[in-house]
Short mmCIF file of C-alpha atoms in Angstrom, two decimals:
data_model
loop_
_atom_site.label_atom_id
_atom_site.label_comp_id
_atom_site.label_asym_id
_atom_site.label_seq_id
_atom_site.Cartn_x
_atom_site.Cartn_y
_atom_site.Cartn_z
CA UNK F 17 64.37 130.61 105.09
CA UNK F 18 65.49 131.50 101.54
CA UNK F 19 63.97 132.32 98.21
CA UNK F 20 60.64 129.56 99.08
CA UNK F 21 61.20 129.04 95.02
CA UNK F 22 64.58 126.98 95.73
CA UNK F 23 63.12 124.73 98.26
CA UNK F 24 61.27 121.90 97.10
CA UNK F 25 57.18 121.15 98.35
CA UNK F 26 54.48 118.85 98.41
CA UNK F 27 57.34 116.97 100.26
CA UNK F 28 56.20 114.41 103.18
CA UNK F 29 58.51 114.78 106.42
CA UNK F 30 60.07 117.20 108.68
CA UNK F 31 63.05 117.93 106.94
CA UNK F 32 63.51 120.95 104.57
CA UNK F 33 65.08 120.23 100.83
CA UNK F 34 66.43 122.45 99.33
CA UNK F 35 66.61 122.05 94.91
CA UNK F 36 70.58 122.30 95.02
CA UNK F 37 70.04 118.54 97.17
CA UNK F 38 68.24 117.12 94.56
CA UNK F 39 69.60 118.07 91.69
CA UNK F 40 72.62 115.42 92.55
CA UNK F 41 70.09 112.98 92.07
CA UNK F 42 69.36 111.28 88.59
CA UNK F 43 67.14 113.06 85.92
CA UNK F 44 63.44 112.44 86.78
CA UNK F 45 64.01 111.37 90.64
CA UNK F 46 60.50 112.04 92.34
CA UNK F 47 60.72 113.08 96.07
CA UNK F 48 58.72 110.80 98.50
CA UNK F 49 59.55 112.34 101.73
CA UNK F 50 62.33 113.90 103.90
CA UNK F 51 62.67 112.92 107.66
CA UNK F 52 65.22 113.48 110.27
CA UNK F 53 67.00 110.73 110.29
CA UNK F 54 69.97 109.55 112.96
CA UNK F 55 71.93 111.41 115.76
CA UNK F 56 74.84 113.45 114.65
CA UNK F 57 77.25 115.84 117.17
CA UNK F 58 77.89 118.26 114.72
CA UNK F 59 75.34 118.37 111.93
CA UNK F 60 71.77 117.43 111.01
CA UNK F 61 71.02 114.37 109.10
CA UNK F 62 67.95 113.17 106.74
CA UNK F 63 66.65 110.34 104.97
CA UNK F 64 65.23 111.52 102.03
CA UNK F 65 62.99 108.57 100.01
CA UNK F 66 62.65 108.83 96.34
CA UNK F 67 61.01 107.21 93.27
CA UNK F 68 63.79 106.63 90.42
CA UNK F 69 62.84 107.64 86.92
CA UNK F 70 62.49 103.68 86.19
CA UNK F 71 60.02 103.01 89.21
CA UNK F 72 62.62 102.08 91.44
CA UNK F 73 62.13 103.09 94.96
CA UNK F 74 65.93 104.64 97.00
CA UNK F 75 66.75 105.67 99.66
CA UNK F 76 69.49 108.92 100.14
CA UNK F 77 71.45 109.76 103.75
CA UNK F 78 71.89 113.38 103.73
CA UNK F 79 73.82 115.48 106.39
CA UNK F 80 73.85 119.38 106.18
CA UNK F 81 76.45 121.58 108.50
CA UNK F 82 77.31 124.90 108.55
CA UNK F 83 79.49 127.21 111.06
CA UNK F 84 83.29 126.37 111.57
CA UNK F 85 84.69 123.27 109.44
CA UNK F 86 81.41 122.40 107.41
CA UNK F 87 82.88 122.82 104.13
CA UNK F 88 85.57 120.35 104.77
CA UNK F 89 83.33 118.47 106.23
CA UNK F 90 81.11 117.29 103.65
CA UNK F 91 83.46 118.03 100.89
CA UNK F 92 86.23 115.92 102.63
CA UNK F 93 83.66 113.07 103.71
CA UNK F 94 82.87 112.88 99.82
CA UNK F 95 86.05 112.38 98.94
CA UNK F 96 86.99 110.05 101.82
CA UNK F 97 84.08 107.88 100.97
CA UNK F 98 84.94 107.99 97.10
CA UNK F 99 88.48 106.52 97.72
CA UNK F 100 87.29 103.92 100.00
CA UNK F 101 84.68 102.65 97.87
CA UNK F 102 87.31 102.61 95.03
CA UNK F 103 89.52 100.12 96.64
CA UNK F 104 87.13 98.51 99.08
CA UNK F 105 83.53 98.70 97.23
CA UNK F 106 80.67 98.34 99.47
CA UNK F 107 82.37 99.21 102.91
CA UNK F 108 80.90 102.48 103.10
CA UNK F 109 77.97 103.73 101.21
CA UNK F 110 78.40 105.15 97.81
CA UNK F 111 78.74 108.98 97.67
CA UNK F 112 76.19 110.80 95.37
CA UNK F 113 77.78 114.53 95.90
CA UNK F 114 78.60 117.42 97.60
CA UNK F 115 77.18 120.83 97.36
CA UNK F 116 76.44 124.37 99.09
CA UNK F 117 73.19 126.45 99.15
CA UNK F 118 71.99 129.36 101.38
CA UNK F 119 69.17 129.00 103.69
CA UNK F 120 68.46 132.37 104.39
CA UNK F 121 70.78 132.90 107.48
CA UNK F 122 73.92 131.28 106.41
CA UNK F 123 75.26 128.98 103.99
CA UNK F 124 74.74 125.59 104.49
CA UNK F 125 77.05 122.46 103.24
CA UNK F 126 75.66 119.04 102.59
CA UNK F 127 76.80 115.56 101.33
CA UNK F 128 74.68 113.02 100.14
CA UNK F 129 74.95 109.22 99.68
CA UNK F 130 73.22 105.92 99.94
CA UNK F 131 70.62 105.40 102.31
CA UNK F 132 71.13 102.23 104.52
CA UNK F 133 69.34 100.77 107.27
CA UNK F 134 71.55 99.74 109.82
CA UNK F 135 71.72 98.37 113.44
CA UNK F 136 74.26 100.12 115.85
CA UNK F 137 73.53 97.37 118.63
CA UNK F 138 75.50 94.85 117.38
CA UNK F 139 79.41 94.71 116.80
CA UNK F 140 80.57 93.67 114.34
CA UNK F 141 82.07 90.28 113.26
CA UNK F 142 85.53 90.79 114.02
CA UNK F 143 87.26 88.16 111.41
CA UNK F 144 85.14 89.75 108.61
CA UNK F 145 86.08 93.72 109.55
CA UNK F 146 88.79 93.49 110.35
CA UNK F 147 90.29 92.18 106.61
CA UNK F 148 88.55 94.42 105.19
CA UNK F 149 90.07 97.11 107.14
CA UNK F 150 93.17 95.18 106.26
CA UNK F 151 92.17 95.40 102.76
CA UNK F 152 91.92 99.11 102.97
CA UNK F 153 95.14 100.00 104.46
CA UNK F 154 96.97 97.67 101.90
CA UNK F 155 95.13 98.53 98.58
CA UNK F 156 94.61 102.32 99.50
CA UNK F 157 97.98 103.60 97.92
CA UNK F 158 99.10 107.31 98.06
CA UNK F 159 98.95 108.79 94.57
CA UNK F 160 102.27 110.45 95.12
CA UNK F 161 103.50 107.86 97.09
CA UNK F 162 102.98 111.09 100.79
CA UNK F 163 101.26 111.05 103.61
CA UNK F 164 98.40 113.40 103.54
CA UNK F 165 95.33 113.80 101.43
CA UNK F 166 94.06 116.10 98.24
CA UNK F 167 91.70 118.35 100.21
CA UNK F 168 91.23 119.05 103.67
CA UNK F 169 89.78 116.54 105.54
CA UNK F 170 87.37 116.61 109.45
CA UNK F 171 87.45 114.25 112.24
CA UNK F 172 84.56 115.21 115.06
CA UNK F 173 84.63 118.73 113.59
CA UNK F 174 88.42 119.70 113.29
CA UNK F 175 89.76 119.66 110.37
CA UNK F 176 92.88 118.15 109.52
CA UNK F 177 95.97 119.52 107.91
CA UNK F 178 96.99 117.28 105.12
CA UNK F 179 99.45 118.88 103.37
CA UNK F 180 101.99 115.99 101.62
CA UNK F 181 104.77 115.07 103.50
CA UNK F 182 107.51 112.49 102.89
CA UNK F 183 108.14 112.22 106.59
CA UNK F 184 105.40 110.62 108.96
CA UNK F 185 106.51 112.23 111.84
CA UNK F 186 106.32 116.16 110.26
CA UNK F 187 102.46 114.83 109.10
CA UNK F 188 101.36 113.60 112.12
CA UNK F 189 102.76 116.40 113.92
CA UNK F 190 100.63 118.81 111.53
CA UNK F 191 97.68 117.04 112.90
CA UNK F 192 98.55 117.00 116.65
CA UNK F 193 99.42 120.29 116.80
CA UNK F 194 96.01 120.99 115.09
CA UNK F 195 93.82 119.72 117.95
CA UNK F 196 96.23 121.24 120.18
CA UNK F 197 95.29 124.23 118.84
CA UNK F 198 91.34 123.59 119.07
CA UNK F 199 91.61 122.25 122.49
CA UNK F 200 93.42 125.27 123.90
CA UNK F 201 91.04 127.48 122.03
CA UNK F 202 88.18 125.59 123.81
CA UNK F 203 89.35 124.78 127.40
CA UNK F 204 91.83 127.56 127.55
CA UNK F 205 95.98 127.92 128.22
CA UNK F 206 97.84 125.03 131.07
CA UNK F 207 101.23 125.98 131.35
CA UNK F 208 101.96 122.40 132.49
CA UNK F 209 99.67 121.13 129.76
CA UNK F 210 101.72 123.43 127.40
CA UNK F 211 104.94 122.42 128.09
CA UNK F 212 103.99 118.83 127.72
CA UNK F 213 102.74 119.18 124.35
CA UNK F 214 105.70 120.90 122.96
CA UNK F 215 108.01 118.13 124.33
CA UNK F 216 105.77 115.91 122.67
CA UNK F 217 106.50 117.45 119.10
CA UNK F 218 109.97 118.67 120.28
CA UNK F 219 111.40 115.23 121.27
CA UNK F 220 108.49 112.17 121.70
CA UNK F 221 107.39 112.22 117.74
CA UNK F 222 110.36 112.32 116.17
CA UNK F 223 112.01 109.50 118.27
CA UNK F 224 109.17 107.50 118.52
CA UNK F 225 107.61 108.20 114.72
CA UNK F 226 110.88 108.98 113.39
CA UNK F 227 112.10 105.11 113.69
CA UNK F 228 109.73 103.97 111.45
CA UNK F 229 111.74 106.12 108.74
CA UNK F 230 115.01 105.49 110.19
CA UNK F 231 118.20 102.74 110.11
CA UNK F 232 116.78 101.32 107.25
CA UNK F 233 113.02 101.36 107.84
CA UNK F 234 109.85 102.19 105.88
CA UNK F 235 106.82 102.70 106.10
CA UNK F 236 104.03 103.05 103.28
CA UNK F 237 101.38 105.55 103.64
CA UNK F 238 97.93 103.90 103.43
CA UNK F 239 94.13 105.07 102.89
CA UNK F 240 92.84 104.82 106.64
CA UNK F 241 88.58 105.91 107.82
CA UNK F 242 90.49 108.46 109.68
CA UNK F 243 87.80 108.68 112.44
CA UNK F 244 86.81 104.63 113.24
CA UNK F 245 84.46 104.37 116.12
CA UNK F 246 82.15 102.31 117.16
CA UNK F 247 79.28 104.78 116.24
CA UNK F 248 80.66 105.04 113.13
CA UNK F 249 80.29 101.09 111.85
CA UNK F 250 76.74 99.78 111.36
CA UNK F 251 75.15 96.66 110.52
CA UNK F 252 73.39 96.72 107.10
CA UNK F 253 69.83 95.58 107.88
CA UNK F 254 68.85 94.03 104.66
CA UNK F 255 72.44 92.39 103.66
CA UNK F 256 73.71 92.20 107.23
CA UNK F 257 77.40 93.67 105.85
CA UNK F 258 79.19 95.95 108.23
CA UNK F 259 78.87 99.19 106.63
CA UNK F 260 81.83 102.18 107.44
CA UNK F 261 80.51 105.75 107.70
CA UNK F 262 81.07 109.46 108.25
CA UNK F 263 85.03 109.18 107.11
CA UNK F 264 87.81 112.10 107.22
CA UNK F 265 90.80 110.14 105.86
CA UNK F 266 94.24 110.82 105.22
CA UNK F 267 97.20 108.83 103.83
CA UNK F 268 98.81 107.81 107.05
CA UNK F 269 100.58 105.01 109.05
CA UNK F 270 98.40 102.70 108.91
CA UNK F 271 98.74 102.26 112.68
CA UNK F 272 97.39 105.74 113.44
CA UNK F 273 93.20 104.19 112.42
CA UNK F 274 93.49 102.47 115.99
CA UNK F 275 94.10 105.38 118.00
CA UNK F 276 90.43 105.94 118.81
CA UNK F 277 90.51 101.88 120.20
CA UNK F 278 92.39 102.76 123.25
CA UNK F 279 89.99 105.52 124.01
CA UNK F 280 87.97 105.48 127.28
CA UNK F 281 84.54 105.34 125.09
CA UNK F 282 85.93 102.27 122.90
CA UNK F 283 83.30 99.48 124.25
CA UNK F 284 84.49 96.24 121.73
CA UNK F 285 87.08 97.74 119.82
CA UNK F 286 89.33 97.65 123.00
CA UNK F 287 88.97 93.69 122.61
CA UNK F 288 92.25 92.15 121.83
CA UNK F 289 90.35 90.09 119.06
CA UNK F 290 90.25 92.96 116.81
CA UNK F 291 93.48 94.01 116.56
CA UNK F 292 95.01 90.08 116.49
CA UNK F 293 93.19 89.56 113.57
CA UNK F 294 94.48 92.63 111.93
CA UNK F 295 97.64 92.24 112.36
CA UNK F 296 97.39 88.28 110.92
CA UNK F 297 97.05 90.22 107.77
CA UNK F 298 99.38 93.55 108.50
CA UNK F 299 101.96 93.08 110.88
CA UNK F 300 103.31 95.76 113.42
CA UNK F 301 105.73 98.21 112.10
CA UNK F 302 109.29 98.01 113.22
CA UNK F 303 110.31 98.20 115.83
CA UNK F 304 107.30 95.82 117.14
CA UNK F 305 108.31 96.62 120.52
CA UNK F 306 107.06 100.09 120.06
CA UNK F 307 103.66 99.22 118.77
CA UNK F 308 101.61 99.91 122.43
CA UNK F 309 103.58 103.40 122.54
CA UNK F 310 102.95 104.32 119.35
CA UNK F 311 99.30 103.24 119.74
CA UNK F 312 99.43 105.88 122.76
CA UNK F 313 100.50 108.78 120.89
CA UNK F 314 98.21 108.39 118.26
CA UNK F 315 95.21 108.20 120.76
CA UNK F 316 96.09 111.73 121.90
CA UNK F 317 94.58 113.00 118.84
CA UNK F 318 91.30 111.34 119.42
CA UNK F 319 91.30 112.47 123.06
CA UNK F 320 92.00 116.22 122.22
CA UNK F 321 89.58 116.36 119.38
CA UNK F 322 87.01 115.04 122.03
CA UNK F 323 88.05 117.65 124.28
CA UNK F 324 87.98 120.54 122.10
CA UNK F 325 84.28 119.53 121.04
CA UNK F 326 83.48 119.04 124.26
CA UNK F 327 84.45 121.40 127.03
CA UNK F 328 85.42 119.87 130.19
CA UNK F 329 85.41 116.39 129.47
CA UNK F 330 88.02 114.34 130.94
CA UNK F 331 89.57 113.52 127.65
CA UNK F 332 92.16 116.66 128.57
CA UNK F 333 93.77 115.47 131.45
CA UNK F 334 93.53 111.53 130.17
CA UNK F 335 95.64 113.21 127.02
CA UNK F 336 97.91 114.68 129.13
CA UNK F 337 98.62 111.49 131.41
CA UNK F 338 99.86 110.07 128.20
CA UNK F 339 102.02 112.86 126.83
CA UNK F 340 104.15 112.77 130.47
CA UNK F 341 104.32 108.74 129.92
CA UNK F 342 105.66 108.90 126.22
CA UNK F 343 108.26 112.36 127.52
CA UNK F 344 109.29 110.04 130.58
CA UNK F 345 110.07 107.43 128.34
CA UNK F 346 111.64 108.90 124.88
CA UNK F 347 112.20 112.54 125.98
CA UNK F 348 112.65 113.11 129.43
CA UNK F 349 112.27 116.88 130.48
CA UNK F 350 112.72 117.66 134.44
CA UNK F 351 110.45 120.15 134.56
CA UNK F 352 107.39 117.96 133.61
CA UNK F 353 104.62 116.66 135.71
CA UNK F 354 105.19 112.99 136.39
CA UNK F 355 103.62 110.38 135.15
CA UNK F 356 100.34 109.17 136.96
CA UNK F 357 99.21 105.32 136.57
CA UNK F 358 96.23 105.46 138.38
CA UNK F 359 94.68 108.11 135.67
CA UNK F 360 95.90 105.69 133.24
CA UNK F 361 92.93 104.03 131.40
CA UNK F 362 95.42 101.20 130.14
CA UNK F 363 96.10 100.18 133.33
CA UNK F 364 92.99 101.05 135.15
CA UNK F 365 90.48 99.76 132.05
CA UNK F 366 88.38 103.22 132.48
CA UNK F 367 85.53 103.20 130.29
CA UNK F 368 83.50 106.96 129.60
CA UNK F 369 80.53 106.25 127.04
CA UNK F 370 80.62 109.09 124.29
CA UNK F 371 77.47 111.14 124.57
CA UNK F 372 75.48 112.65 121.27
CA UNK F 373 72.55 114.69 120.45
CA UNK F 374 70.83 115.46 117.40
CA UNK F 375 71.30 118.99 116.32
CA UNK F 376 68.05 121.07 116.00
#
């Protein structure tokens, strides 16, 4: 541990806090107690209790990271949840800051933000969510009218490249080929696998994405979560609001936030009540007939981000399934695999819970 002189003491809990944490707190916050606090893949989260100047007792959610991606993780999560609660306030919790400080081995990154007590048992009530989600994608304008984002942005632990784009098709493909790149530096090179994704980008995006730029068509980019899960989306114990956490967002087709709901660890968002309701307040792009493939493609992102963090999952070869499907279909390429239903999770309604540990 560092300098014991930037670390706070007399502190109740198990969680060291370092001065650079609090001092993102108002003038004359006392410090109750800091306690490990929720389960998190990739970082290690607090609650940390406090005594306002006033007498009023708070609570503050604080996650710390370090190693590959934790800069833009916290700093990006800031600045997700700042834009959300700007045009949706009170869907996630408010941000309080971002910050850096070295703890004697390495430099560690942290956000902080409201605390709130939440229940992850319950799903949430769909009519409610999901016009508020609705909400979001609607009032979340681009500032420049691109898709992208201001500052690099992290979805598992990948970041994102969100460089502004007038095309949807050259953004998205920024991302894809991003987790590409993570899963193969994870799981290793598959020719097959290979020559799949490069048809993807090569032919499959800019058919299928292209279109909804094309003959006429546009699409507006919109603020989306960027990473909405069902872990994710908690119950609010005291108000009993569904509360949105732990965003990386972009400015994107506003289609691309439902990805994650096809996935094979999806356990109520792959209920058709969800997305009906949705889509009473945002209809499908054009063309609508497109909708279920498009909703394919953009679950390949979720898939090989899960893969990359997670060596050997089945998320590869479900991602893979899908690429041959869309190439069959929009950019056929004889020297592709075929296409194999019964390792289709659409047709075969495959469901793999998502497994998490607290980091140490």
């Amino acid at each position: 541990m560092s300098d014991s002189s930037s670390w706070e003491v007399d502190v109740e809990g198990n969680f060291p806090l370092h001065k650079a944490v609090v001092e993102m707190m108002p003038r004359g916050t006392k410090i109750v107690s800091a306690a490990s606090s929720g389960i998190s893949a990739w970082t290690k989260t607090a609650k940390i209790s406090v005594i306002l100047e006033d007498g009023t007792r708070k609570g503050y959610f604080l996650k710390c990271a370090t190693g590959q991606g934790a800069r833009p993780l916290v700093e990006g999560e800031f600045h997700s949840v700042s834009a959300i609660d700007a045009v949706v306030p009170g869907l996630v919790p408010k941000a309080a800051g971002w910050g850096q400080y070295d703890n004697g081995e390495t430099q560690e990154y942290f956000f902080l933000g409201d605390f709130h007590d939440m229940d992850f048992s319950a799903a949430p009530d769909p009519e409610y969510l999901m016009s508020q989600i609705a909400d979001l994608h609607r009032k979340g304008m681009s500032p420049n009218g691109l898709f992208g984002f201001p500052i690099p942005t992290v979805c598992g632990k990948m970041e994102r490249t969100v460089i502004w784009e007038k095309s949807w098709a050259n953004s998205f493909t920024h991302q894809l080929k991003d987790v590409i790149k993570y899963d193969n530096e994870t799981n290793g090179q598959w020719l097959e696998y290979d020559a799949a994704c490069q048809q993807l980008i090569d032919g499959v995006i800019p058919r299928l994405l292209g279109a909804l730029q094309s003959d006429g068509r546009e699409i507006t980019p919109a603020l989306i979560h960027g990473d909405l899960w069902e872990r994710n989306i908690g119950i609010d114990m005291e108000t009993g609001e569904t509360i949105l956490f732990d965003p990386g967002s972009t400015y994107a087709h506003n289609e691309m936030e439902f990805g994650t709901w096809r996935c094979t660890w999806a356990f109520y968002f792959n209920s058709p009540i969800y997305m009906r309701l949705y889509q009473r307040h945002v209809e499908p792009s054009e063309p609508v007939d497109e909708w279920d493939d498009r909703n394919r493609l953009y679950s390949i992102h979720p898939y090989l981000n899960d893969s990359a963090g997670h060596p050997g999952s089945l998320s590869r070869q479900i991602a893979y399934n899908d690429m041959l499907y869309l190439c069959e279909k929009y950019a056929p390429l004889d020297c592709l695999e075929k296409y194999d239903p019964e390792k289709d999770v659409s047709v075969t309604g495959a469901y793999v819970p998502f497994a998490m540990k607290q980091l140490g």
